CSV table of C-alpha atoms in Angstrom, one decimal:
chain,number,residue,atom,x,y,z
T,268,UNK,CA,13.7,11.1,4.0
T,269,UNK,CA,10.0,11.1,3.5
T,270,UNK,CA,7.5,10.0,6.4
T,271,UNK,CA,4.0,10.1,7.0
T,272,UNK,CA,1.8,10.6,10.4
T,273,UNK,CA,-1.9,9.8,10.4
T,274,UNK,CA,-3.4,11.3,13.5
T,275,UNK,CA,-5.9,8.9,15.0
T,276,UNK,CA,-5.9,5.3,14.5
T,277,UNK,CA,-9.5,5.1,14.8
T,278,UNK,CA,-12.1,7.4,13.8
T,279,UNK,CA,-16.0,7.0,14.5
T,280,UNK,CA,-18.7,8.9,12.8
T,281,UNK,CA,-22.3,8.7,12.4
T,282,UNK,CA,-24.0,7.9,9.0
T,283,UNK,CA,-24.5,11.1,7.0
T,284,UNK,CA,-21.7,13.1,9.1
T,285,UNK,CA,-18.6,14.7,7.9
T,286,UNK,CA,-15.6,12.4,7.6
T,287,UNK,CA,-12.2,13.8,8.3
T,288,UNK,CA,-9.2,11.6,8.2
T,289,UNK,CA,-5.8,13.5,9.0
T,290,UNK,CA,-2.4,13.1,7.3
T,291,UNK,CA,0.6,15.0,7.8
T,292,UNK,CA,3.8,14.2,5.8
T,293,UNK,CA,7.5,15.0,5.8
T,294,UNK,CA,9.4,15.3,2.6
T,295,UNK,CA,12.6,16.8,1.5
T,296,UNK,CA,11.3,17.6,-2.1
T,297,UNK,CA,7.8,18.3,-3.4
T,298,UNK,CA,6.1,15.1,-2.7
T,299,UNK,CA,3.4,13.0,-4.4
T,300,UNK,CA,0.8,12.1,-2.0
T,301,UNK,CA,-1.9,9.4,-2.0
T,302,UNK,CA,-5.0,7.9,-0.1
T,303,UNK,CA,-5.7,4.3,-0.4
T,304,UNK,CA,-8.6,2.4,1.2
T,305,UNK,CA,-8.4,-1.2,2.3
T,306,UNK,CA,-11.4,-3.4,3.3
T,307,UNK,CA,-10.9,-6.4,5.5
T,308,UNK,CA,-8.6,-9.1,4.0
T,309,UNK,CA,-8.1,-7.3,0.7
T,310,UNK,CA,-5.6,-5.4,-1.1
T,311,UNK,CA,-5.4,-1.5,-1.1
T,312,UNK,CA,-7.4,0.7,-3.7
T,313,UNK,CA,-6.3,4.1,-4.7
T,314,UNK,CA,-9.0,6.8,-3.6
T,315,UNK,CA,-7.0,9.8,-4.9
T,316,UNK,CA,-3.6,11.3,-5.7
T,317,UNK,CA,-2.0,14.7,-5.5
T,318,UNK,CA,0.7,15.4,-8.2
T,319,UNK,CA,1.0,19.1,-8.0
T,320,UNK,CA,-1.7,19.9,-10.7
T,321,UNK,CA,-4.3,21.1,-8.2
T,322,UNK,CA,-4.3,21.5,-4.6
T,323,UNK,CA,-7.8,20.2,-4.1
T,324,UNK,CA,-8.1,16.6,-5.4
T,325,UNK,CA,-11.2,14.8,-5.9
T,326,UNK,CA,-11.3,10.9,-5.7
T,327,UNK,CA,-13.7,8.0,-6.0
T,328,UNK,CA,-16.6,7.6,-3.8
T,329,UNK,CA,-17.2,11.4,-2.9
T,330,UNK,CA,-13.9,11.7,-1.2
T,331,UNK,CA,-11.6,14.6,-1.6
T,332,UNK,CA,-8.3,15.9,-0.1
T,333,UNK,CA,-6.5,19.2,0.0
T,334,UNK,CA,-2.8,19.6,-0.2
T,335,UNK,CA,-1.6,22.4,2.2
T,336,UNK,CA,2.1,22.9,1.8
T,337,UNK,CA,2.2,25.4,4.7
T,338,UNK,CA,0.9,22.8,7.1
T,339,UNK,CA,2.6,19.8,5.4
T,340,UNK,CA,-1.0,18.1,5.4
T,341,UNK,CA,-3.1,16.0,3.1
T,342,UNK,CA,-6.2,15.4,4.9
T,343,UNK,CA,-9.0,13.3,3.5
T,344,UNK,CA,-12.7,14.4,3.7
T,345,UNK,CA,-16.2,13.3,2.7
T,346,UNK,CA,-19.2,15.5,3.2
T,347,UNK,CA,-21.5,12.7,4.3
T,348,UNK,CA,-20.4,9.3,5.5
T,349,UNK,CA,-22.1,6.0,4.3
T,350,UNK,CA,-22.1,2.6,6.0
T,351,UNK,CA,-20.0,1.4,3.1
T,352,UNK,CA,-17.2,3.8,3.8
T,353,UNK,CA,-16.2,1.7,6.9
T,354,UNK,CA,-12.6,0.5,6.1
T,355,UNK,CA,-9.0,1.3,6.8
T,356,UNK,CA,-7.5,4.3,5.2
T,357,UNK,CA,-3.8,4.7,4.3
T,358,UNK,CA,-2.0,7.9,3.5
T,359,UNK,CA,1.1,7.6,1.5
T,360,UNK,CA,4.0,9.8,0.4
T,361,UNK,CA,6.3,9.3,-2.6
T,362,UNK,CA,9.4,11.2,-3.7
T,363,UNK,CA,10.5,8.6,-6.3
T,364,UNK,CA,7.8,6.3,-7.7
T,365,UNK,CA,4.3,5.6,-6.4
T,366,UNK,CA,4.9,1.9,-5.7
T,367,UNK,CA,8.0,2.7,-3.6
T,368,UNK,CA,6.0,4.9,-1.1
T,369,UNK,CA,6.1,5.3,2.5
T,370,UNK,CA,2.8,4.5,4.3
T,371,UNK,CA,1.0,5.9,7.4
T,372,UNK,CA,0.0,3.4,10.1
T,373,UNK,CA,-3.4,3.6,8.8
T,374,UNK,CA,-6.9,4.9,10.3
T,375,UNK,CA,-9.6,2.5,10.8
T,376,UNK,CA,-13.1,4.4,10.0
T,377,UNK,CA,-16.4,3.1,11.8
T,378,UNK,CA,-19.6,4.4,10.6
T,379,UNK,CA,-22.4,4.1,13.1
T,380,UNK,CA,-26.0,3.9,12.0
H,217,UNK,CA,-10.0,-8.4,-16.8
H,218,UNK,CA,-6.5,-6.9,-16.1
H,219,UNK,CA,-5.1,-7.1,-12.5
H,220,UNK,CA,-2.8,-8.6,-9.9
H,221,UNK,CA,-3.2,-12.0,-8.8
H,222,UNK,CA,-1.7,-13.2,-5.7
H,223,UNK,CA,-1.9,-16.8,-4.5
H,224,UNK,CA,-2.5,-18.6,-2.3
H,225,UNK,CA,-4.9,-16.4,-0.2
H,226,UNK,CA,-4.0,-18.3,2.9
H,227,UNK,CA,-0.7,-20.2,3.6
H,228,UNK,CA,0.4,-22.0,6.6
H,229,UNK,CA,4.3,-22.6,7.3
H,230,UNK,CA,5.9,-24.9,9.7
H,231,UNK,CA,9.0,-23.2,11.4
H,232,UNK,CA,12.2,-23.7,9.4
H,233,UNK,CA,10.5,-24.1,6.1
H,234,UNK,CA,10.8,-21.8,3.1
H,235,UNK,CA,7.8,-20.7,1.3
H,236,UNK,CA,7.0,-18.9,-1.9
H,237,UNK,CA,4.2,-16.5,-2.6
H,238,UNK,CA,3.1,-16.1,-6.0
H,239,UNK,CA,2.4,-12.7,-7.8
H,240,UNK,CA,1.3,-12.4,-11.4
H,241,UNK,CA,0.2,-9.1,-13.3
H,242,UNK,CA,-1.3,-8.7,-16.7
H,243,UNK,CA,-1.3,-4.9,-16.8
H,244,UNK,CA,1.9,-4.7,-18.6
H,245,UNK,CA,3.4,-2.6,-15.9
H,246,UNK,CA,7.1,-2.5,-15.5
H,247,UNK,CA,7.5,-2.0,-11.8
H,248,UNK,CA,6.5,-4.5,-9.0
H,249,UNK,CA,6.8,-4.4,-5.3
H,250,UNK,CA,6.2,-6.5,-2.2
H,251,UNK,CA,4.9,-5.1,1.1
H,252,UNK,CA,4.5,-6.6,4.5
H,253,UNK,CA,1.6,-5.5,6.6
H,254,UNK,CA,1.1,-6.3,10.4
H,255,UNK,CA,-1.8,-5.2,12.5
H,256,UNK,CA,-1.8,-1.5,13.5
H,257,UNK,CA,1.1,-0.9,11.1
H,258,UNK,CA,1.4,0.7,7.8
H,259,UNK,CA,2.8,-1.2,4.8
H,260,UNK,CA,6.6,-1.7,4.9
H,261,UNK,CA,8.6,-2.5,1.6
H,262,UNK,CA,10.5,-5.7,1.3
H,263,UNK,CA,11.6,-5.6,-2.4
H,264,UNK,CA,10.8,-3.9,-5.5
H,265,UNK,CA,11.7,-4.4,-9.1
H,266,UNK,CA,11.8,-1.7,-11.8
H,267,UNK,CA,12.6,-4.0,-14.7
H,268,UNK,CA,13.1,-7.5,-15.6
H,269,UNK,CA,16.0,-9.3,-14.2
H,270,UNK,CA,16.8,-6.5,-11.7
H,271,UNK,CA,15.4,-5.9,-8.1
H,272,UNK,CA,16.5,-3.8,-5.0
H,273,UNK,CA,15.9,-4.4,-1.4
H,274,UNK,CA,13.2,-2.5,0.5
H,275,UNK,CA,13.3,-1.6,4.1
H,276,UNK,CA,12.8,-5.1,5.7
H,277,UNK,CA,14.5,-7.3,3.1
H,278,UNK,CA,16.2,-9.7,5.6
H,279,UNK,CA,14.9,-13.2,5.5
H,280,UNK,CA,13.3,-12.7,2.1
H,281,UNK,CA,14.2,-13.3,-1.5
H,282,UNK,CA,12.8,-12.5,-5.0
H,283,UNK,CA,13.2,-13.0,-8.5
H,284,UNK,CA,12.0,-11.2,-11.7
H,285,UNK,CA,12.6,-13.5,-14.6
H,286,UNK,CA,9.6,-12.3,-16.4
H,287,UNK,CA,7.7,-9.2,-16.6
H,288,UNK,CA,4.4,-10.2,-15.3
H,289,UNK,CA,5.7,-12.3,-12.3
H,290,UNK,CA,7.4,-11.4,-9.2
H,291,UNK,CA,7.6,-14.2,-6.5
H,292,UNK,CA,8.4,-13.8,-2.9
H,293,UNK,CA,10.2,-16.6,-1.0
H,294,UNK,CA,10.2,-16.3,2.7
H,295,UNK,CA,13.0,-18.2,4.1
H,296,UNK,CA,13.6,-19.9,7.3
H,297,UNK,CA,15.9,-16.8,8.4
H,298,UNK,CA,12.9,-14.6,8.7
H,299,UNK,CA,12.3,-14.6,12.5
H,300,UNK,CA,8.6,-13.5,12.4
H,301,UNK,CA,7.1,-14.4,9.1
H,302,UNK,CA,3.4,-14.3,10.1
H,303,UNK,CA,1.8,-11.4,8.5
H,304,UNK,CA,-0.4,-10.1,5.5
H,305,UNK,CA,1.9,-9.8,2.2
H,306,UNK,CA,0.7,-7.4,-0.5
H,307,UNK,CA,2.1,-7.4,-4.0
H,308,UNK,CA,1.6,-4.3,-6.1
H,309,UNK,CA,2.7,-2.8,-9.5
H,310,UNK,CA,2.9,0.4,-11.3
H,311,UNK,CA,3.0,1.2,-14.9
H,312,UNK,CA,6.3,3.0,-14.7
H,313,UNK,CA,8.8,3.3,-12.0
H,314,UNK,CA,8.4,7.1,-11.9
H,315,UNK,CA,7.2,9.5,-9.4
H,316,UNK,CA,3.6,10.2,-9.7
H,317,UNK,CA,2.2,6.7,-11.0
H,318,UNK,CA,-0.1,5.2,-8.6
H,319,UNK,CA,0.4,1.4,-7.4
H,320,UNK,CA,-2.1,-1.3,-8.0
H,321,UNK,CA,-2.4,-4.1,-5.4
H,322,UNK,CA,-3.3,-7.7,-5.3
H,323,UNK,CA,-5.7,-9.0,-2.7
H,324,UNK,CA,-3.0,-10.2,-0.5
H,325,UNK,CA,-1.5,-13.5,1.0
H,326,UNK,CA,-2.0,-14.3,4.8
H,327,UNK,CA,0.8,-16.2,5.9
H,328,UNK,CA,0.7,-18.0,9.2
H,329,UNK,CA,3.5,-20.0,11.0
H,330,UNK,CA,2.3,-23.1,12.8
């Protein structure tokens, strides 16, 4: 069975600092992995996805994530935080199709001026 | 513009009532999904449909029902059997029900029991 663990329900960084949001997964087969962002009272928007083509995946808004099979991790990073990055971020794993995914509990990112 | 439209944005329900949440997509996607989101929790799958006139239960289907009579529409009914229906409901779709395709989400419906 697939599962996702997001380490840290809240992360706070200063504007311009590195953003690191952690995600570990469990899957019985090579997984497909996704990061989504959610702004208050809105739906989720895809940031990036891993589909085995490359271990370092670049997404929108300057985010990227690296797939590490040995660590079963798919951490999300951004070199320099912007105030507009404040939102909730969800990591998701799928063994079948993308919509039928298992989501982590989410990490709320706060960006301090 | 193509996308997923959920309505209404806010919905209030009295205990014992059934309510229906609308989800329409004009992306020509085959698969559609309903998720429930509670504070501090991730999304939990209620129902999904990979093709018209067919749907399957997700992880928390009890107290909910769906239909898929048209490709573009996937309404969710929250019945009186759902013990704790207050939550944020998200509808999503994907172009194909195959691994590797990302989901597109609507803006959500916030349901409150009064």
